[in-house]
Short mmCIF file of C-alpha atoms in Angstrom, two decimals:
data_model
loop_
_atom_site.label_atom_id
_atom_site.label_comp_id
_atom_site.label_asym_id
_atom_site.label_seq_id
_atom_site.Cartn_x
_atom_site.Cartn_y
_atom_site.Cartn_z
CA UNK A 1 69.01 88.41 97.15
CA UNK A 2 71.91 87.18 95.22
CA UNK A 3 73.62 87.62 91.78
CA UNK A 4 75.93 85.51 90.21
CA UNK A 5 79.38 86.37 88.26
CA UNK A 6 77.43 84.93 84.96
CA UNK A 7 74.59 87.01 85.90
CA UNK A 8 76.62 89.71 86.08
CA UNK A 9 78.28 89.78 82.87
CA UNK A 10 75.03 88.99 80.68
CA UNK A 11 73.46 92.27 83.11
CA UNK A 12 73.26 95.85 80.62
CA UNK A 13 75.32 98.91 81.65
CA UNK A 14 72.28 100.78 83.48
CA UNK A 15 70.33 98.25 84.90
CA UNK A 16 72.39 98.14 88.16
CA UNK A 17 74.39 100.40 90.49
CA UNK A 18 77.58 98.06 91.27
CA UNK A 19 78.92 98.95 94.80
CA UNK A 20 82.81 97.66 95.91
CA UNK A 21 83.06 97.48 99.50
CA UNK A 22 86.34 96.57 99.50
CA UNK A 23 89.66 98.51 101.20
CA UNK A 24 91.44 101.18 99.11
CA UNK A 25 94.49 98.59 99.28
CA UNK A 26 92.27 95.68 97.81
CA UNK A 27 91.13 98.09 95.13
CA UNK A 28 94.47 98.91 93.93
CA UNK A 29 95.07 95.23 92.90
CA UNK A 30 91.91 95.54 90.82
CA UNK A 31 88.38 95.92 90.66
CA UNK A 32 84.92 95.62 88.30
CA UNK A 33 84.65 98.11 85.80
CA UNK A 34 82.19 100.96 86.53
CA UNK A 35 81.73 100.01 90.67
CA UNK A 36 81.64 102.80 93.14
CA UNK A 37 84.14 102.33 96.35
CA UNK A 38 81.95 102.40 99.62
CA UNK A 39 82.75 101.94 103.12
CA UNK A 40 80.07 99.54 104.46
CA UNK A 41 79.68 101.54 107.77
CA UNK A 42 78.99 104.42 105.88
CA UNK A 43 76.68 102.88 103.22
CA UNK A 44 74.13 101.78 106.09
CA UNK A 45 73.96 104.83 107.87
CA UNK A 46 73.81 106.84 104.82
CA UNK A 47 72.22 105.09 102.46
CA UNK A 48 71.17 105.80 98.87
CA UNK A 49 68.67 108.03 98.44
CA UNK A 50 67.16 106.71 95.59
CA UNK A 51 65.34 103.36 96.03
CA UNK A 52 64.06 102.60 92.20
CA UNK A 53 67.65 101.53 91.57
CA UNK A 54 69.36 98.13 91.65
CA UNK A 55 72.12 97.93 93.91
CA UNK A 56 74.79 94.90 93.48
CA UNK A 57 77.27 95.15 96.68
CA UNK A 58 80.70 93.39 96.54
CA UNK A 59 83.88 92.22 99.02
CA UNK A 60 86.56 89.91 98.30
CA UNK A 61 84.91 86.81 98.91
CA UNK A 62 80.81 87.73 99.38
CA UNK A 63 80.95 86.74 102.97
CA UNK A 64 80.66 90.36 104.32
CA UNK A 65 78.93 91.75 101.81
CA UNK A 66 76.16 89.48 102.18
CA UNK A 67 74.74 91.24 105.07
CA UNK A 68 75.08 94.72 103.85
CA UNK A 69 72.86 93.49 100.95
CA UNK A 70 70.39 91.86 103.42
CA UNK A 71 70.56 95.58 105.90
CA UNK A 72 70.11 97.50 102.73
CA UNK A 73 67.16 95.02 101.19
CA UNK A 74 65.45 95.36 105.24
CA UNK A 75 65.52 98.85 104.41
CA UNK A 76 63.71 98.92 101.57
CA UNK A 77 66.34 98.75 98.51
CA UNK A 78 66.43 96.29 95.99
CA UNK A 79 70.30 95.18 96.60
CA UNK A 80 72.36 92.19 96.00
CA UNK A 81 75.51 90.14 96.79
CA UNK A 82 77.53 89.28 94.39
CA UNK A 83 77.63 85.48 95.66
CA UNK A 84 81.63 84.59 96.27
CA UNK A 85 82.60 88.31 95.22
CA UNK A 86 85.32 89.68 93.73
CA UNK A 87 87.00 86.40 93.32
CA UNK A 88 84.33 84.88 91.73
CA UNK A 89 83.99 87.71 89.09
CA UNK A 90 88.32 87.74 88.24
CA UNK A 91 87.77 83.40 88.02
CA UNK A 92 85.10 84.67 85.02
CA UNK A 93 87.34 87.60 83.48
CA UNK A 94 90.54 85.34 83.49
CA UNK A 95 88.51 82.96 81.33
CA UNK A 96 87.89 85.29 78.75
CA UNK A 97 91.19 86.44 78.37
CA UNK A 98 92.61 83.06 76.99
CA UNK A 99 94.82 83.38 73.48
CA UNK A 100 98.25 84.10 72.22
CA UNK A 101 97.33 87.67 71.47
CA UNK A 102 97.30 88.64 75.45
CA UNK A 103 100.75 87.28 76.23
CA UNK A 104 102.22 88.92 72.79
CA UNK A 105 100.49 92.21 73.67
CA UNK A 106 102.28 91.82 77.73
CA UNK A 107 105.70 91.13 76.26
CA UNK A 108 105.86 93.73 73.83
CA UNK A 109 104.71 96.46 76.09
CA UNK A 110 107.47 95.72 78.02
CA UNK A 111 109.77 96.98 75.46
CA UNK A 112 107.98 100.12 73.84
CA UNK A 113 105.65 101.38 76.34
CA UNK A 114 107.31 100.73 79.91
CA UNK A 115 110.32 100.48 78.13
CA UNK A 116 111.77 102.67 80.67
CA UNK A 117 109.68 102.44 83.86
CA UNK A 118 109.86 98.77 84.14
CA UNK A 119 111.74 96.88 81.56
CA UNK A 120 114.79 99.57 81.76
CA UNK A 121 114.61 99.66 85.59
CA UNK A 122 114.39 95.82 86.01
CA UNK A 123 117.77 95.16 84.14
CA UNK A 124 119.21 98.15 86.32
CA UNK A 125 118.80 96.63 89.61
CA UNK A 126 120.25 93.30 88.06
CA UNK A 127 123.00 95.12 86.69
CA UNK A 128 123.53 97.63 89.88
CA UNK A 129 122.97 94.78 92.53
CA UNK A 130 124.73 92.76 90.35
CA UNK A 131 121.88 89.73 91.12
CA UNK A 132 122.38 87.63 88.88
CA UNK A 133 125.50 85.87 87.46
CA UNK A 134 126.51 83.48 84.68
CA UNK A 135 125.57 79.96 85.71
CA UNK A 136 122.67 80.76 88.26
CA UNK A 137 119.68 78.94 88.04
CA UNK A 138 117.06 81.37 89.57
CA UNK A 139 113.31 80.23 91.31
CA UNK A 140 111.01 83.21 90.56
CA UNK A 141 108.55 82.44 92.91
CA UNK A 142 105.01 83.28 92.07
CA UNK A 143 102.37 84.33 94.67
CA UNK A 144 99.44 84.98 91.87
CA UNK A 145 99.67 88.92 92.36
CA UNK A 146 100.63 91.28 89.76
CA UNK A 147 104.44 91.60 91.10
CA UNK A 148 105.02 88.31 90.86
CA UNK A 149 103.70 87.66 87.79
CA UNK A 150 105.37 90.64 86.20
CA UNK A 151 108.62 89.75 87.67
CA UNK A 152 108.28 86.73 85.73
CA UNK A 153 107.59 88.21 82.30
CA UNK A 154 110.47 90.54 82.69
CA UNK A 155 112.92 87.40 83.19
CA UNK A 156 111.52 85.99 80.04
CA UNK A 157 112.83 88.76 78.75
CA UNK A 158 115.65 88.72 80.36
CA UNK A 159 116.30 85.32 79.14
CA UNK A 160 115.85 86.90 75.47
CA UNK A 161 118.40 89.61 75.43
CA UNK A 162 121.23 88.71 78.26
CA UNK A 163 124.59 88.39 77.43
CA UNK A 164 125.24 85.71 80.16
CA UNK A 165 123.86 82.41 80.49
CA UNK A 166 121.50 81.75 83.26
CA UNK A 167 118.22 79.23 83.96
CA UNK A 168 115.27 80.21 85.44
CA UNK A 169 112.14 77.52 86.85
CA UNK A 170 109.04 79.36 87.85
CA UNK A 171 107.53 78.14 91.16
CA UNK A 172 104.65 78.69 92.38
CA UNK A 173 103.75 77.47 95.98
CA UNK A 174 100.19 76.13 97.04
CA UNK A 175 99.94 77.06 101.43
CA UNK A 176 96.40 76.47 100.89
CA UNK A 177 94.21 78.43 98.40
CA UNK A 178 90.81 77.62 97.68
CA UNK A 179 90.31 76.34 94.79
CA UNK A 180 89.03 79.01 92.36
CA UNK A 181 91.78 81.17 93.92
CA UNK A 182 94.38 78.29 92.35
CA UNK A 183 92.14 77.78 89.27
CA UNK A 184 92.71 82.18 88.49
CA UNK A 185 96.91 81.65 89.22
CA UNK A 186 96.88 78.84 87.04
CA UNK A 187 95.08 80.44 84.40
CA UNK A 188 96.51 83.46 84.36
CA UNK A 189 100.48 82.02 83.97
CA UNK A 190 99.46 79.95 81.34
CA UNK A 191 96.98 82.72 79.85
CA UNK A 192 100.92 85.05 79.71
CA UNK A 193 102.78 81.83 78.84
CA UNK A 194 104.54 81.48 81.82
CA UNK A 195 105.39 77.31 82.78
CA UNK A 196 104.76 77.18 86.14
CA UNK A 197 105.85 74.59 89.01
CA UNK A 198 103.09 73.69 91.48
CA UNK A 199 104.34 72.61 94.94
CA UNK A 200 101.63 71.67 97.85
CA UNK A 201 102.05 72.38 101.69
CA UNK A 202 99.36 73.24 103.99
CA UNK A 203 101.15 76.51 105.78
CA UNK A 204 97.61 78.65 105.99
CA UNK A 205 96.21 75.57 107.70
CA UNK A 206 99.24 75.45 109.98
CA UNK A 207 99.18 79.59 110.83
CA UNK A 208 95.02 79.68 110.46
CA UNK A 209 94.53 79.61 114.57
CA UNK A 210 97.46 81.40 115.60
CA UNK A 211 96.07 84.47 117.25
CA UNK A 212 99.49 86.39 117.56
CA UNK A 213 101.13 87.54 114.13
CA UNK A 214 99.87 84.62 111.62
CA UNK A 215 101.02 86.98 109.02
CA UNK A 216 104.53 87.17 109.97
CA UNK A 217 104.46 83.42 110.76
CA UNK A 218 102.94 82.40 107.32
CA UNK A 219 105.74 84.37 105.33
CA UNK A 220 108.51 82.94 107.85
CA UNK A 221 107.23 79.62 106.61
CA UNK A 222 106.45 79.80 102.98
CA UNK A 223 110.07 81.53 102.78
CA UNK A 224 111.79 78.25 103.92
CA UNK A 225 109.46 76.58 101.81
CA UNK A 226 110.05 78.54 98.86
CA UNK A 227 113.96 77.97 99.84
CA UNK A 228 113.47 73.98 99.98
CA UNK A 229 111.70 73.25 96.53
CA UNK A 230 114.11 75.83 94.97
CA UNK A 231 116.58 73.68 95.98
CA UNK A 232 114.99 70.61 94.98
CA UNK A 233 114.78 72.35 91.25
CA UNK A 234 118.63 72.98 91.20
CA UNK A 235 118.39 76.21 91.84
CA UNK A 236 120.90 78.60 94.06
CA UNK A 237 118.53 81.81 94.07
CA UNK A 238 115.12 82.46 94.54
CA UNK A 239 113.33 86.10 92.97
CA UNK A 240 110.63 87.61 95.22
CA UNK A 241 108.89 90.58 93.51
CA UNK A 242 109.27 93.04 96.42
CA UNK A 243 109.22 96.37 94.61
CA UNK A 244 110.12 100.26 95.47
CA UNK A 245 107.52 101.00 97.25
CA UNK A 246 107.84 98.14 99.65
CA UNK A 247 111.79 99.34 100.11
CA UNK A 248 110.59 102.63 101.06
CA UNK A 249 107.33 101.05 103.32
CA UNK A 250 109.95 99.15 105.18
CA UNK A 251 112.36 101.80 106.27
CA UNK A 252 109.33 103.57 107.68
CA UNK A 253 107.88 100.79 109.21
CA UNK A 254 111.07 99.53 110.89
CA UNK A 255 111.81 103.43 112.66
CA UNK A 256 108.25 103.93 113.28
CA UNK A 257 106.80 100.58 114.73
CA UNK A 258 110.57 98.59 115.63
CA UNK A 259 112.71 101.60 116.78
CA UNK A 260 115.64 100.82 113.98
CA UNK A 261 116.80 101.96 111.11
CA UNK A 262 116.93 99.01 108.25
CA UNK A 263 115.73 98.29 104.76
CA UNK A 264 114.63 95.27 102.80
CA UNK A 265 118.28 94.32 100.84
CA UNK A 266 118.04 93.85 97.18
CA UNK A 267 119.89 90.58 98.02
CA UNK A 268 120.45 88.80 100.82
CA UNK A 269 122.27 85.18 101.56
CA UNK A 270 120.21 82.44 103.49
CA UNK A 271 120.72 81.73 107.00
CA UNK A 272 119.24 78.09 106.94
CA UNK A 273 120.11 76.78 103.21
CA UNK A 274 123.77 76.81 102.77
CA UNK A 275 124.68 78.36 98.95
CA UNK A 276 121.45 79.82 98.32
CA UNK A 277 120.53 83.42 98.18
CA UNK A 278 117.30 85.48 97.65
CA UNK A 279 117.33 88.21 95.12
CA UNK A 280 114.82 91.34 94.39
CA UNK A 281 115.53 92.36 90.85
CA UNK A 282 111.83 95.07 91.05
CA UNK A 283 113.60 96.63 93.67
CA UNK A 284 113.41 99.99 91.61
CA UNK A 285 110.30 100.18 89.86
CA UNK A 286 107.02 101.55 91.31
CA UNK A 287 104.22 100.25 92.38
CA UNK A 288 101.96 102.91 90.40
CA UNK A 289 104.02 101.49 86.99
CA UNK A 290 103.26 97.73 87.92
CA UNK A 291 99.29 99.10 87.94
CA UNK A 292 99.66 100.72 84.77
CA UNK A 293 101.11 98.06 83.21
CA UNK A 294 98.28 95.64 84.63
CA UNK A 295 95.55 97.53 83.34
CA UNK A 296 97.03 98.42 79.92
CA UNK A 297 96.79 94.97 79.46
CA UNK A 298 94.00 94.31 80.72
CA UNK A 299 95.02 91.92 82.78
CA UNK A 300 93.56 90.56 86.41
CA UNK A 301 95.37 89.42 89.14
CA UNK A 302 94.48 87.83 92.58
CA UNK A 303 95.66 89.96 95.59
CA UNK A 304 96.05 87.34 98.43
CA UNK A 305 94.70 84.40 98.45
CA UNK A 306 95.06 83.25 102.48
CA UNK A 307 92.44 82.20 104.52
CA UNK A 308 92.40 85.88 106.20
CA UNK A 309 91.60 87.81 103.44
CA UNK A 310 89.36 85.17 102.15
CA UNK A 311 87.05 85.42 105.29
CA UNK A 312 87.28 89.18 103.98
CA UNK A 313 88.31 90.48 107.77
CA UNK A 314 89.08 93.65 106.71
CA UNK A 315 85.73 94.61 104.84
CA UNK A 316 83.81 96.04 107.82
CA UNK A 317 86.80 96.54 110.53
CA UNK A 318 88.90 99.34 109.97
CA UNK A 319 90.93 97.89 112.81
CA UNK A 320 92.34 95.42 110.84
CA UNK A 321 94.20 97.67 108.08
CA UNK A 322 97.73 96.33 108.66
CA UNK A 323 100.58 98.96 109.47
CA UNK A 324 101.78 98.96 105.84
CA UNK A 325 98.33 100.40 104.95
CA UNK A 326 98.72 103.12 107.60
CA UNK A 327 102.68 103.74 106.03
CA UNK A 328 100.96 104.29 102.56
CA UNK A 329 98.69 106.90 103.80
CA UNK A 330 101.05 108.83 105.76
CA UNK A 331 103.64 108.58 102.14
CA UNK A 332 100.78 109.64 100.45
CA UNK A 333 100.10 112.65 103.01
CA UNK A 334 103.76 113.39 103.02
CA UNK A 335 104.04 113.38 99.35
CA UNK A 336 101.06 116.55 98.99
CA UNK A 337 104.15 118.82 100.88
CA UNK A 338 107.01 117.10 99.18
CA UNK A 339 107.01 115.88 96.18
CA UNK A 340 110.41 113.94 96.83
CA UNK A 341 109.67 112.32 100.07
CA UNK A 342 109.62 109.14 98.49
CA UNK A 343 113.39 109.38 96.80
CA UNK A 344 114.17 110.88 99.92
CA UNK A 345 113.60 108.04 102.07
CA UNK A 346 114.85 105.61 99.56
CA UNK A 347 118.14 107.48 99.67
CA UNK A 348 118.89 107.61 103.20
CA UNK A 349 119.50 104.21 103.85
CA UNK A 350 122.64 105.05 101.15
CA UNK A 351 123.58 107.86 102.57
CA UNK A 352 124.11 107.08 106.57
CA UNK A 353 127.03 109.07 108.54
CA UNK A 354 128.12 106.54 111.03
CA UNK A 355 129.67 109.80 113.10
CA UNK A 356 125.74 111.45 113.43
CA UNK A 357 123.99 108.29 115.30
CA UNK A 358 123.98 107.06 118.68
CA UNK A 359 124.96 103.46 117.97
CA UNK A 360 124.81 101.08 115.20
CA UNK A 361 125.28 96.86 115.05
CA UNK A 362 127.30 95.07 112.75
CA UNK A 363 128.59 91.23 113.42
CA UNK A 364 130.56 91.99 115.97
CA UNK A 365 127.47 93.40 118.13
CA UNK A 366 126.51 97.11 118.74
CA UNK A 367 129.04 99.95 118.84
CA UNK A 368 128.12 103.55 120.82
CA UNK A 369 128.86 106.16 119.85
CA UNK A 370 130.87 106.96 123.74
CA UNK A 371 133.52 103.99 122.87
CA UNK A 372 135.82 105.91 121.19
CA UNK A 373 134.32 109.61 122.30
CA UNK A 374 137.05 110.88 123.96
CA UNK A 375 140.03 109.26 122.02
CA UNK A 376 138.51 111.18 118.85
CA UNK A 377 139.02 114.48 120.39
#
């Protein structure tokens, strides 16, 4: 049996148990008000002892949960899918949120209540990582998520109150989504008052059949694509709303899965587009304050739109977590032992003794540590 997002709504608090059967990740770009996390495993082989309640069971997209809801209703329950999921429900919440009122309430929290966490760590990475000069005409490129679309607000604001004179276009780049995965992007920039640039290509289409690392592949390409209509908009930089916690994910990931010792660079200069350069001005703020400020506002984002996710892989299959998943966990883990793990990771990548490692590489290729040895005796 099914239930629709508009059945949903109109349904009174009581009449249903609502069931999210979606990753801890997925969760922590959003979910429905009042649903229980499950693991779907789990949920058949234990389920619910109570049978005179109405179950509603929900994934990203409602092609896994389907079948739980058709196990659970073999078994005896009344359940239901929520037909086309999660996505389906945040198309019907980002149409009620239209009005002036939400964008006014998203800017001005900016300045009193995460004055500090995001707003006053924002302008510090511009400022520190000097990423932004007089005369640049930045692409903040928007993905749909709540990073992106932050990072946009905050260089509205930044547009308000800097002292130097700088342009800013706001792109946002269709691989592929499905429709109602546009329809909540489009929505939801014009629902914060953000004037968004729409560019087509057909990248997930491109990447859907590769079996080995589509994920890597996709970003490689929407990068150069990003890089190309920047370009086309006059612009020399392009934003990307990596934040802290992807810093500190990435210096983990690269000793623990690539056998080197790297970040991700608040800036960096293309390779392939001569005089352009990608920036990351929510290089310092946290993840947990991007939530916060997301659900003061009430606000829903998507959190990927790619035909992966989509086919909700990762509902049932615990094999499909990606490694950054596993690098959260074992932060998280970390973090119950010491408290500063987190800073302490951040700050290593500053802090590197070139005398205490075997070898590093630069331009000029890699340098051991045994070159010079012996003349430094």
């Amino acid at each position: 049996m099914n239930v629709t997002a508009e059945q949903l709504k109109n349904l009174k608090e009581g009449e249903y148990i609502l069931l999210d059967m979606r990753t801890d990740a997925e969760r922590a770009y959003g979910s429905i008000p009042g649903s229980i996390p499950v693991v779907a495993r789990e949920l058949i082989k234990n389920p619910p002892a109570d049978k005179t309640k109405k179950y509603i069971i929900y994934c990203n997209s409602g092609k896994a949960s389907v079948e739980v809801a058709e196990e659970l209703a073999d078994m005896g329950y009344q359940a239901y899918n929520l037909v086309l999921g999660y996505a389906a429900w945040l198309l019907e919440r980002v149409k009620e949120q239209a009005g002036e009122d939400l964008r006014k309430k998203a800017e001005h929290s900016l300045q009193t209540t995460f004055k500090r966490d995001i707003w006053g760590k924002f302008k510090k990475a511009v400022w520190d990582y000097k990423l932004i000069k007089d005369g640049d005409r930045v692409a903040v490129c928007i993905s749909g998520g709540k990073d992106s679309m932050l990072m946009a607000k905050l260089f509205q604001e930044l547009k308000k109150y800097s002292k130097f004179k700088f342009e800013v276009e706001y792109l946002v780049m269709d691989p592929g989504y499905n429709s109602d995965n546009r329809k909540i992007i489009v929505d939801n920039a014009e629902n914060l008052g953000i004037p968004v640039h729409i560019f087509e290509s057909d990248i997930f289409e491109s990447v859907y059949h590769v079996e080995r690392y589509p994920c890597y592949l996709c970003a490689r390409m929407r990068r150069g694509h990003l890089y190309h209509f920047a370009k086309e908009l006059g612009c020399n930089k392009i934003a990307l709303g990596h934040h802290y916690d992807d810093v500190i994910e990435t210096i983990l990931m690269g000793m623990l899965y690539g056998a080197q010792v790297q970040t991700m660079m608040p800036k960096l200069h293309s390779t392939n587009f001569e005089g352009m350069e990608l920036i990351r001005p929510m290089y310092l703020i946290r993840e947990s304050d991007i939530i916060r400020w997301r659900d003061y506002n009430g606000l829903n984002f998507i959190r990927c739109a790619c035909k992966f996710t989509d086919d909700c892989t990762t509902c049932r299959n615990e094999e499909n977590r990606s490694k950054r998943v596993e690098i959260k966990e074992l932060i998280k883990e970390l973090k119950k032992t010491n408290p500063e793990v987190e800073q302490h990771i951040f700050k290593s990548v500053e802090n590197v003794n070139l005398n205490t490692v075997i070898a590093y590489k630069d331009g000029d290729g890699v340098h051991h540590f045994l070159d010079d040895y012996d003349e430094k005796k």
